[in-house]
Amino acid sequence: MSSAGNTAAPSGGGGGGGGGHHQHHHHYHHSGRRLRQFLRPDGRRVHIAHSPEEAEKMRRRLTSGDQDKDQDQDFDLYIHGSPEHLEALREVHGHHERVRDGLREKYGDAYDEFEKVRLELDVISAELHAITDHGVALDANFSKYGYSAHLRTRAEPKSSASSTITDISSDKHDWEAEKQNGLTIPFYRRPVVRQYFHKGLLWRAPESEEVASFELFVDLLYVGIIAVTGETAAAHPSGDSLLWFCITFIIGWKIWTDLSLSISWFESDDIVQRISVLFILACLFGYTTNVEEAAHGTYQQLIAFFLAARLFGVVYFLWMCAVIPMVRAVLVANVIIILFASGLWIGSIHVSEPSRQGLIWAAIATDIWGGLVLVFLTRGTQYVSKSMHKRTQKLFEFYPAINIEHKVERTNAFVTLIFGHGVLVLIYQNHAKMGFNAFYGKAILGLLHAFIFNWIYFEIDGINIYMHAIRRKIWSAILWNTVHLPFIMAFVLGAAALAKVVLAHDGPNMDPHSLVHHFEVLSPLTIHDGIRWFYCVGIGISFGSMGLISMTHIHKDIRGARLKKWHRLTVRSVVSIVIMCLPAPAAHVNSLELISIVASLLLFDLIVELYGITRVGDSFFGRRSKKCSYFADCSMRKKELEAAVKSGATVTVETFAEKDGRENAHFEAS
């Protein structure tokens, strides 16, 4: 092609997108980047576009008169992946190979020595980077959850023990050999610690831990647990049913967190692990069958299944003590905490109400916050005495740690399951010929509840995270983990009550005969006061807890944002308080009006959130201006700036940077 800028179309699926400003120099290839331009052997410059639209824009820009004087006007413009692009790359590749061969022939041994030194420098530089900073595989982790200078990766041993520094593996993958590398699942594999703390550093494998399929299968059983606990509380709304809802839900939550913790701590991936998970599922199933009558006659059976799962965890930890002695102290401490809580649970079986409640909540407090004892022993003893801190540091020299990717993904999956359950309970069956009635309207408004929760949790609070709560501080990690319990529990209770409100026929266009018989029987004439409180307080607490979860993260600053994060969270807190207080003044409103008010408040907060995270001057319709903004943070005293202005001196950014030794700045195309 010529300088006219004709574009070569791709023969197949073109390359992916990618930004980047045009630069008037040769682009060398770096890992993870694609060439945007390169030079042919005859000196002609080749420009690469990733789409026909981008190619047309580049052609107009390159043929306009706005280019730099040193810009070569003789160029080729190809679309990534087109035959012409591949042909040009092969031409350049062959040219450089011929140049290399010529240099080797001309300089002989000197060239070979230079190549050897270059290869060894590349290997040493990569190893030095991995040891002193972090592995390249962790870049995505840091980008998503925040950077940590205390994170290190364990080196994975190679298959050959005799490899030397000059054994550089080829970049080309042998896919024929890969065909023979089938995997098997052994009956038993010696467990290993996935990640652990050691002398202030977190050591982990470079690859991220994926959620196993059997973990998702466990979550399916929790759909039944959530349905039973919520429905049981909403069936007879009272203080007593609320009390037992909290007890039964926390017990189920504890089993889920214990299982997730064990899988996150230790890696075995064998048949024994799956059999162990099956045993926990059997205990969970038995626990679920005794939830509804736990307050009356099945409490003993409920606790028996719960303790079976917990004591199985004791056996598992003792087994890990034998096979992984380096974390034995932590495991023994966990065993002691579990046994102490189990003693309280066993004692609660043998006493009657109301004394039973004292033992139950003491056991719950031990199960939920017993781990803080370990936090104190590993981190808090330094404030008590140096000798005590020295002993505890030696005792807990190795401490198993949770994998942040696994924990976040498991929690996100569970939250998604909760939101899905909130939609599932709203589904009813219509009997009328025209189904557009108040029942349908209330169900859609209920659907809006779950949709707004999902939108805010994942797409507003869950993005632009600079430092995740787990990586930020120990207190933020504990708070993030703890607040998820009331957040989820309150939403389940509110959703169960919302299902009752949807079926109520206390207003116009709510004929119960328009429902099939099963739902007609469940349709109440009026809303019970307890249902109103369960619904409003449940949704309000869950909405407020979501704001508290957001506070535990450090989010990236949005330059020129219309509302700061704390402003938006203040509005969310006010909305949650208003929702919780609705049952008192709204006792006279019908079910449709009540749901409409709550949905309007949630929608109002969503609009505030979406408005607040946009920039001043940005269009709401995706249009971008051609202006470019520049921001810089430099240090200079006000007096010095005033003196410079009075003297008529010119103060530049370079002056600030030289004085401060740094310049934190970035360009932002709006």
XYZ file of C-alpha atoms in Angstrom:
670
model
C 0.000 0.000 0.000
C 0.992 3.584 -0.389
C 0.802 6.740 1.621
C -2.796 7.174 0.535
C -3.595 5.101 3.557
C -5.653 2.318 1.971
C -6.755 -0.197 4.576
C -6.272 -3.951 4.427
C -9.289 -5.841 5.753
C -8.781 -8.876 8.002
C -9.409 -12.330 6.622
C -10.664 -13.659 9.925
C -11.353 -12.490 13.442
C -9.153 -9.511 14.022
C -7.089 -8.781 17.078
C -8.478 -7.349 20.248
C -8.804 -3.696 20.937
C -6.311 -1.571 22.685
C -5.698 2.077 23.130
C -2.458 3.925 23.093
C -1.332 7.210 21.676
C 0.446 7.416 18.372
C 4.156 7.878 18.807
C 6.624 8.760 16.097
C 9.239 6.175 16.807
C 9.687 2.472 16.399
C 7.692 0.290 18.803
C 9.500 -2.688 20.243
C 7.510 -5.673 21.399
C 6.995 -6.141 25.109
C 5.212 -8.958 26.863
C 1.514 -8.286 27.097
C 1.587 -5.508 24.440
C 0.947 -5.528 20.713
C 2.846 -3.623 18.068
C 0.993 -0.549 16.909
C 3.633 0.336 14.308
C 6.954 -0.953 12.988
C 9.409 -0.293 10.145
C 9.874 -2.396 7.036
C 13.405 -3.124 5.758
C 12.997 -0.367 3.144
C 12.225 2.169 5.894
C 8.490 2.404 5.259
C 6.446 2.663 8.439
C 3.592 0.184 9.012
C 0.669 1.281 11.229
C -1.685 -1.284 12.777
C -5.363 -0.662 13.526
C -7.579 -3.016 15.495
C -10.819 -2.346 13.622
C -11.970 -0.804 10.325
C -13.333 2.203 12.237
C -9.990 2.806 13.913
C -8.217 2.334 10.587
C -10.333 5.044 8.968
C -9.567 7.480 11.806
C -5.842 6.690 11.623
C -5.817 7.141 7.831
C -7.403 10.605 8.089
C -5.025 11.621 10.859
C -1.911 10.332 9.089
C -2.761 11.978 5.763
C -3.709 15.314 7.335
C -1.332 18.251 7.596
C -1.257 18.145 11.399
C 1.541 15.592 11.618
C 5.016 16.383 12.857
C 7.512 17.451 10.234
C 9.662 14.434 10.916
C 6.752 12.075 10.357
C 7.364 9.845 7.349
C 4.447 10.396 4.961
C 5.133 7.103 3.148
C 3.341 4.472 5.246
C 1.243 1.329 5.170
C -1.952 0.914 7.201
C -3.186 -2.597 8.005
C -5.902 -4.073 10.203
C -4.635 -6.421 12.879
C -4.775 -10.033 11.742
C -5.195 -9.318 8.027
C -3.114 -11.276 5.468
C -1.190 -8.095 4.638
C -0.356 -7.626 8.339
C 0.952 -11.181 8.614
C 2.942 -10.839 5.387
C 4.572 -7.623 6.635
C 5.472 -9.245 9.965
C 7.033 -12.239 8.224
C 9.011 -9.890 5.978
C 10.386 -7.934 8.941
C 11.026 -11.137 10.888
C 13.003 -12.621 8.008
C 14.968 -9.390 7.610
C 16.022 -9.356 11.263
C 16.969 -13.024 11.126
C 19.243 -12.297 8.172
C 20.783 -9.346 10.037
C 21.342 -11.565 13.078
C 22.994 -14.266 10.996
C 25.189 -11.652 9.366
C 26.312 -10.315 12.744
C 27.055 -13.829 13.980
C 29.114 -14.546 10.871
C 30.941 -11.218 11.163
C 31.752 -11.254 14.879
C 31.735 -15.002 15.601
C 32.461 -15.878 19.240
C 31.971 -12.276 20.414
C 28.370 -12.339 19.163
C 27.641 -15.699 20.858
C 29.075 -14.405 24.134
C 26.927 -11.282 23.892
C 23.778 -13.392 23.323
C 24.610 -15.601 26.290
C 25.104 -12.588 28.576
C 21.848 -11.034 27.346
C 19.848 -14.205 28.043
C 21.346 -14.600 31.511
C 20.607 -10.959 32.321
C 16.967 -11.485 31.324
C 16.654 -14.479 33.636
C 18.412 -12.774 36.557
C 16.296 -9.633 36.135
C 13.075 -11.666 36.146
C 14.163 -13.595 39.250
C 15.259 -10.410 41.025
C 11.893 -8.830 40.228
C 10.021 -11.870 41.573
C 11.987 -11.927 44.844
C 12.235 -8.227 45.636
C 8.845 -7.120 44.330
C 6.271 -9.616 43.109
C 5.662 -12.134 40.379
C 4.150 -11.051 37.106
C 1.272 -13.449 37.764
C 0.235 -11.255 40.698
C -0.178 -8.102 38.632
C -3.844 -8.883 38.007
C -4.287 -9.611 41.709
C -2.807 -6.257 42.702
C -4.866 -4.465 40.077
C -8.112 -5.951 41.417
C -7.516 -6.057 45.175
C -4.747 -3.528 45.795
C -0.975 -3.638 46.060
C 0.770 -5.191 49.056
C 4.501 -4.874 49.643
C 4.307 -7.812 52.081
C 3.147 -10.343 49.494
C 5.567 -12.895 48.064
C 5.134 -15.858 45.755
C 6.538 -19.302 46.334
C 8.718 -20.663 43.560
C 7.156 -23.674 41.891
C 9.742 -26.462 41.411
C 10.487 -27.490 37.849
C 10.280 -31.050 36.654
C 14.024 -31.204 35.995
C 16.371 -30.687 38.900
C 19.397 -30.265 36.680
C 18.242 -27.132 34.904
C 20.746 -24.293 34.787
C 20.473 -20.577 34.427
C 20.819 -20.764 30.656
C 17.993 -23.308 30.269
C 15.493 -20.919 28.769
C 12.170 -22.533 27.848
C 10.769 -21.844 24.435
C 7.836 -19.455 24.079
C 6.214 -21.885 21.659
C 3.805 -24.341 23.293
C 3.981 -27.959 22.171
C 0.277 -28.657 21.736
C 0.901 -32.184 20.457
C 2.698 -33.026 23.710
C -0.077 -31.290 25.659
C -2.522 -33.866 24.292
C -0.777 -36.541 26.362
C -0.895 -34.555 29.625
C -4.225 -35.836 30.951
C -4.891 -35.383 34.674
C -6.174 -37.877 37.224
C -7.669 -37.391 40.675
C -5.856 -39.577 43.233
C -7.657 -41.173 46.155
C -5.350 -39.390 48.604
C -2.812 -36.626 48.118
C -0.741 -35.146 50.926
C -2.263 -31.710 51.678
C -0.203 -28.552 51.438
C -0.776 -25.047 52.781
C -1.954 -22.797 49.969
C -0.641 -19.578 51.542
C 0.754 -18.570 54.926
C 2.190 -15.674 56.910
C 5.827 -15.899 57.960
C 7.659 -13.082 59.729
C 5.362 -10.387 58.417
C 5.292 -11.642 54.826
C 2.477 -13.452 53.048
C 3.758 -16.342 50.945
C 1.474 -17.819 48.322
C 1.484 -19.592 44.999
C 1.666 -17.230 42.009
C -1.495 -18.578 40.381
C -4.956 -17.653 41.662
C -7.108 -20.221 43.441
C -10.226 -21.122 41.502
C -13.584 -22.011 43.026
C -14.101 -25.763 42.748
C -17.288 -27.200 41.276
C -18.165 -29.022 44.500
C -18.071 -25.702 46.353
C -20.764 -24.379 44.035
C -22.702 -27.594 44.659
C -22.579 -26.854 48.388
C -24.154 -23.461 47.677
C -27.087 -25.196 45.995
C -27.976 -26.849 49.294
C -27.955 -23.441 50.940
C -30.825 -22.423 48.665
C -32.952 -24.836 50.676
C -31.526 -23.669 53.996
C -32.244 -20.028 53.159
C -35.772 -20.848 51.998
C -36.609 -22.852 55.123
C -35.194 -20.363 57.650
C -36.781 -17.332 55.969
C -40.158 -18.965 55.409
C -40.265 -20.260 58.990
C -39.682 -16.762 60.381
C -42.213 -15.107 58.051
C -44.903 -17.723 58.688
C -45.349 -16.574 62.295
C -43.835 -13.062 62.554
C -42.968 -12.419 66.174
C -40.020 -11.713 68.398
C -39.622 -15.407 69.158
C -39.547 -16.378 65.468
C -36.998 -13.623 64.797
C -34.827 -14.964 67.615
C -34.840 -18.501 66.248
C -34.322 -17.252 62.703
C -31.095 -15.610 63.825
C -29.959 -18.730 65.672
C -30.621 -21.189 62.857
C -29.248 -18.910 60.157
C -26.003 -18.212 62.034
C -25.499 -21.944 62.592
C -25.816 -22.611 58.862
C -23.564 -19.652 58.059
C -20.901 -20.990 60.421
C -20.797 -24.361 58.672
C -20.433 -22.589 55.313
C -17.571 -20.365 56.525
C -15.747 -23.303 58.146
C -15.897 -25.307 54.934
C -14.721 -22.341 52.844
C -11.869 -21.678 55.277
C -10.619 -25.260 55.192
C -10.643 -25.348 51.396
C -8.900 -21.963 51.231
C -6.205 -22.969 53.727
C -5.272 -26.416 52.432
C -4.933 -27.929 48.974
C -5.353 -31.635 48.393
C -7.710 -32.043 45.392
C -8.291 -35.741 45.921
C -11.177 -38.137 46.401
C -10.854 -37.999 50.188
C -11.540 -34.252 50.100
C -14.725 -34.767 48.112
C -15.907 -37.513 50.477
C -15.312 -35.106 53.359
C -17.404 -32.456 51.629
C -20.156 -35.034 51.107
C -20.187 -35.748 54.852
C -20.561 -32.024 55.594
C -23.424 -31.871 53.086
C -25.135 -34.769 54.835
C -24.853 -32.913 58.145
C -26.224 -29.752 56.541
C -29.132 -31.696 55.086
C -29.983 -33.174 58.465
C -29.695 -29.749 60.085
C -32.088 -28.267 57.491
C -34.765 -30.887 58.162
C -34.923 -29.794 61.816
C -35.055 -25.999 61.397
C -38.812 -25.417 61.419
C -39.483 -27.071 64.784
C -36.176 -26.152 66.436
C -37.891 -23.884 68.971
C -40.236 -26.652 70.076
C -39.077 -30.236 69.697
C -36.164 -30.709 67.262
C -33.514 -28.482 68.836
C -31.521 -31.479 70.054
C -31.417 -33.026 66.574
C -30.533 -29.662 65.023
C -27.537 -29.199 67.332
C -26.512 -32.838 66.885
C -26.093 -32.402 63.116
C -24.347 -29.047 63.641
C -21.881 -30.531 66.139
C -21.236 -33.493 63.848
C -19.994 -31.062 61.189
C -18.013 -29.011 63.699
C -16.348 -32.004 65.377
C -15.526 -33.409 61.966
C -13.639 -30.149 61.494
C -11.754 -30.893 64.722
C -10.688 -34.291 63.372
C -9.652 -32.659 60.101
C -7.522 -30.018 61.848
C -5.845 -32.662 64.025
C -5.067 -34.629 60.894
C -3.543 -31.489 59.335
C -1.435 -31.074 62.504
C 0.147 -34.424 61.776
C 0.816 -33.914 58.069
C 1.607 -30.156 58.133
C 3.421 -29.526 61.448
C 4.592 -26.023 60.513
C 1.073 -24.603 61.164
C 0.322 -26.922 64.086
C 0.030 -24.151 66.698
C -2.693 -22.327 64.775
C -4.643 -25.511 64.155
C -4.471 -26.576 67.805
C -5.731 -23.131 68.858
C -8.672 -23.496 66.460
C -9.415 -26.949 67.832
C -9.535 -25.535 71.376
C -11.952 -22.787 70.293
C -14.231 -25.298 68.536
C -14.233 -27.681 71.517
C -15.033 -24.844 73.926
C -17.963 -23.689 71.771
C -19.124 -27.298 71.360
C -19.251 -27.662 75.117
C -21.567 -24.661 75.307
C -23.795 -26.090 72.562
C -23.992 -29.444 74.334
C -24.858 -27.666 77.584
C -27.676 -25.763 75.856
C -29.364 -29.076 75.021
C -29.701 -29.980 78.694
C -31.238 -26.741 79.961
C -34.643 -25.236 79.284
C -35.709 -21.777 78.187
C -34.849 -19.035 78.924
C -31.530 -20.256 80.396
C -30.844 -22.026 77.123
C -30.557 -18.679 75.331
C -27.607 -17.639 77.486
C -25.595 -20.713 76.469
C -26.691 -20.440 72.834
C -25.517 -16.866 72.394
C -22.312 -17.510 74.336
C -21.605 -20.371 71.919
C -22.462 -18.179 68.905
C -20.145 -15.425 70.141
C -17.351 -17.996 70.553
C -17.909 -19.408 67.073
C -18.101 -16.024 65.368
C -15.444 -14.062 67.254
C -13.295 -16.785 68.818
C -10.730 -16.256 66.077
C -10.002 -12.798 67.489
C -8.067 -14.571 70.235
C -5.585 -15.724 67.600
C -5.437 -12.226 66.151
C -4.528 -10.906 69.586
C -1.886 -13.581 70.145
C -0.220 -12.920 66.800
C -0.584 -9.134 66.631
C -1.759 -7.688 69.934
C 0.756 -9.096 72.392
C 3.306 -6.477 71.325
C 1.228 -3.944 73.261
C 1.302 -6.121 76.399
C 4.949 -7.115 76.794
C 7.908 -7.693 74.527
C 8.718 -11.074 76.030
C 5.159 -12.318 75.535
C 5.154 -11.039 71.963
C 8.447 -12.772 71.278
C 7.081 -16.092 72.566
C 3.850 -15.859 70.585
C 5.720 -14.901 67.415
C 7.899 -17.961 67.784
C 4.890 -20.175 68.531
C 2.848 -18.852 65.597
C 5.770 -18.391 63.226
C 3.719 -19.860 60.376
C 0.075 -18.862 60.108
C -2.207 -20.156 57.306
C -3.893 -17.344 55.408
C -7.007 -17.149 53.306
C -6.670 -16.708 49.572
C -8.167 -13.324 48.738
C -9.392 -14.345 45.274
C -11.053 -17.488 46.613
C -12.654 -15.699 49.565
C -14.027 -12.858 47.458
C -15.309 -15.142 44.706
C -16.970 -17.498 47.209
C -18.591 -14.567 49.010
C -19.743 -13.027 45.737
C -21.256 -16.335 44.681
C -23.114 -16.621 47.988
C -24.383 -13.035 47.763
C -25.581 -13.694 44.212
C -27.405 -16.761 45.507
C -29.072 -14.622 48.185
C -30.206 -12.037 45.632
C -31.488 -14.820 43.389
C -33.470 -16.265 46.273
C -34.970 -12.820 46.820
C -36.383 -13.031 43.292
C -37.397 -16.689 43.524
C -39.709 -16.172 46.526
C -41.664 -13.531 44.582
C -42.794 -15.916 41.861
C -46.466 -16.841 41.994
C -48.860 -18.523 39.572
C -51.621 -16.531 37.920
C -55.123 -17.910 37.286
C -56.782 -14.893 35.641
C -56.985 -14.370 31.881
C -55.445 -10.907 32.266
C -52.467 -11.159 34.562
C -51.576 -7.470 34.685
C -52.871 -6.720 38.163
C -51.586 -5.411 41.472
C -49.991 -8.768 42.297
C -47.853 -8.511 39.186
C -46.988 -4.886 39.951
C -45.877 -5.750 43.491
C -43.776 -8.663 42.233
C -42.039 -6.432 39.681
C -41.312 -3.843 42.368
C -39.893 -6.660 44.497
C -37.745 -7.693 41.549
C -36.525 -4.094 41.417
C -35.381 -4.451 45.059
C -33.053 -7.345 44.255
C -31.860 -5.746 41.016
C -30.864 -2.508 42.773
C -29.070 -4.430 45.528
C -27.169 -6.448 42.935
C -26.345 -3.312 40.915
C -24.958 -1.382 43.868
C -23.092 -4.297 45.496
C -21.295 -5.533 42.375
C -21.198 -2.624 39.917
C -20.801 0.401 42.194
C -19.239 -0.786 45.445
C -17.448 -3.705 43.801
C -15.528 -1.771 41.131
C -12.808 0.907 41.242
C -11.354 -0.748 44.342
C -7.878 0.559 45.057
C -7.374 -1.537 48.209
C -9.709 -4.375 49.149
C -10.745 -4.612 52.801
C -9.011 -7.978 53.220
C -5.708 -6.535 52.026
C -6.132 -3.095 53.591
C -5.852 -3.736 57.349
C -6.654 -6.484 59.816
C -9.562 -4.479 61.261
C -11.056 -3.837 57.814
C -10.774 -7.532 56.925
C -12.540 -8.535 60.156
C -15.229 -5.896 59.659
C -15.777 -6.873 56.013
C -16.178 -10.526 56.942
C -18.381 -9.829 59.983
C -20.769 -7.340 58.360
C -21.601 -9.782 55.575
C -23.522 -11.886 58.115
C -26.146 -9.229 59.071
C -26.182 -8.021 55.457
C -27.163 -11.448 54.122
C -29.318 -12.444 57.071
C -31.355 -9.222 56.966
C -31.902 -9.503 53.209
C -33.172 -13.094 53.558
C -35.607 -12.025 56.276
C -36.765 -8.989 54.296
C -37.221 -11.069 51.124
C -39.258 -13.702 52.980
C -41.536 -10.998 54.374
C -41.724 -9.304 50.967
C -43.125 -12.528 49.501
C -46.006 -12.310 52.000
C -46.605 -8.658 51.146
C -46.761 -9.455 47.424
C -49.514 -12.038 47.962
C -51.635 -9.823 50.234
C -55.009 -8.726 48.782
C -55.583 -5.596 50.841
C -56.211 -3.118 48.037
C -57.830 -2.560 44.645
C -57.096 -4.865 41.726
C -55.963 -7.617 44.126
C -58.550 -10.357 43.625
C -57.247 -13.499 45.376
C -59.272 -15.657 42.949
C -56.902 -14.521 40.182
C -54.233 -16.711 41.821
C -54.035 -20.472 41.562
C -55.433 -22.325 44.563
C -52.090 -22.845 46.308
C -51.261 -19.137 46.296
C -54.872 -18.111 46.932
C -54.726 -19.963 50.242
C -51.483 -18.168 51.123
C -52.883 -14.708 50.253
C -53.711 -12.768 53.467
C -56.429 -10.127 53.668
C -54.209 -7.730 55.613
C -50.494 -7.399 56.285
C -49.459 -8.504 59.753
C -47.563 -5.808 61.659
C -44.713 -8.258 62.179
C -44.432 -8.773 58.412
C -44.204 -5.014 57.900
C -41.376 -4.771 60.411
C -39.577 -7.840 59.061
C -39.795 -6.459 55.532
C -38.789 -2.857 56.179
C -36.198 -3.464 58.893
C -34.701 -6.399 56.977
C -34.311 -4.402 53.768
C -33.109 -1.329 55.687
C -30.456 -3.172 57.699
C -29.235 -5.017 54.619
C -29.012 -1.776 52.630
C -27.137 -0.016 55.427
C -24.794 -2.985 55.909
C -23.944 -2.830 52.227
C -22.785 0.745 52.775
C -20.655 -0.345 55.722
C -19.058 -3.036 53.571
C -18.230 -0.361 50.993
C -16.566 1.740 53.709
C -14.087 -1.027 54.474
C -12.572 -0.711 50.986
C -10.405 2.094 49.688
C -11.832 3.055 46.312
C -9.987 4.837 43.549
C -10.605 8.564 43.395
C -12.632 9.825 40.466
C -11.246 13.200 39.488
C -14.046 15.732 39.235
C -16.702 13.354 40.583
C -20.005 15.034 41.301
C -20.268 13.416 44.748
C -17.558 12.002 46.986
C -17.825 8.494 48.344
C -18.715 9.567 51.888
C -21.449 11.832 50.533
C -23.022 8.927 48.679
C -22.726 6.610 51.668
C -24.333 9.262 53.874
C -27.342 9.337 51.557
C -27.452 5.532 51.631
C -27.415 5.514 55.429
C -30.272 8.014 55.576
C -32.299 5.957 53.087
C -31.745 2.767 55.099
C -32.861 4.480 58.326
C -35.990 5.845 56.630
C -36.869 2.380 55.325
C -36.423 0.840 58.774
C -38.746 3.431 60.300
C -41.506 3.047 57.671
C -43.739 0.543 59.524
C -44.626 3.116 62.212
C -45.984 5.963 60.029
C -47.050 3.664 57.185
C -49.260 1.350 59.207
C -52.335 2.481 57.264
C -50.944 2.017 53.732
C -51.726 -1.114 51.740
C -49.211 -3.625 50.432
C -48.782 -2.014 47.000
C -48.168 1.407 48.502
C -45.665 0.027 51.023
C -43.633 -1.783 48.374
C -43.799 1.275 46.127
C -42.405 3.528 48.851
C -39.490 1.185 49.601
C -38.737 0.678 45.905
C -38.808 4.450 45.336
C -36.323 5.026 48.146
C -33.977 2.344 46.791
C -34.275 3.737 43.284
C -33.584 7.247 44.564
C -30.362 6.083 46.190
C -29.320 4.242 43.014
C -29.809 7.434 40.999
C -27.729 9.368 43.540
C -24.984 6.732 43.303
C -24.936 6.783 39.499
C -25.001 10.573 39.426
C -22.270 10.837 42.063
C -19.730 8.619 40.295
C -19.886 10.652 37.078
C -17.553 13.570 36.410
C -18.550 17.184 36.219
C -18.797 18.125 32.558
C -19.233 14.553 31.335
C -22.161 13.772 29.095
C -24.698 11.249 30.373
C -24.978 9.809 26.858
C -21.395 8.627 26.383
C -20.205 11.551 24.297
C -16.628 12.640 24.835
C -15.089 15.971 24.106
C -11.613 16.374 22.639
C -10.309 18.220 25.673
C -7.509 16.758 27.736
C -7.150 17.480 31.447
C -3.908 17.408 33.411
C -3.723 16.820 37.164
C -0.590 17.049 39.291
C 0.093 16.806 43.016
C 3.225 18.754 43.933
C 4.440 20.237 47.171
C 5.036 23.987 47.512
C 4.359 26.266 50.415
C 1.769 28.989 50.025
C 4.280 31.664 51.067
C 6.748 30.565 48.391
C 4.033 30.668 45.738
C 2.922 34.160 46.831
C 6.534 35.396 46.808
C 7.025 34.055 43.312
C 3.885 35.811 42.094
C 4.872 39.139 43.685
C 8.346 38.983 42.163
C 6.923 38.199 38.759
C 8.825 34.930 38.523
C 7.489 32.130 36.312
C 6.675 28.994 38.285
C 6.450 25.768 36.278
C 5.555 22.190 37.073
C 9.203 21.249 36.629
C 10.051 23.652 39.454
C 7.632 21.845 41.764
C 8.925 18.431 40.757
C 12.578 19.394 41.274
C 11.831 20.873 44.685
C 9.682 18.001 45.908
C 11.655 15.267 44.215
C 8.483 13.799 42.728
C 5.474 14.631 40.646
C 2.268 12.632 40.926
C 0.445 13.494 37.743
C -1.637 11.979 35.011
C -3.390 12.954 31.831
C -7.085 12.350 31.484
C -8.836 12.500 28.135
C -12.430 13.516 28.578
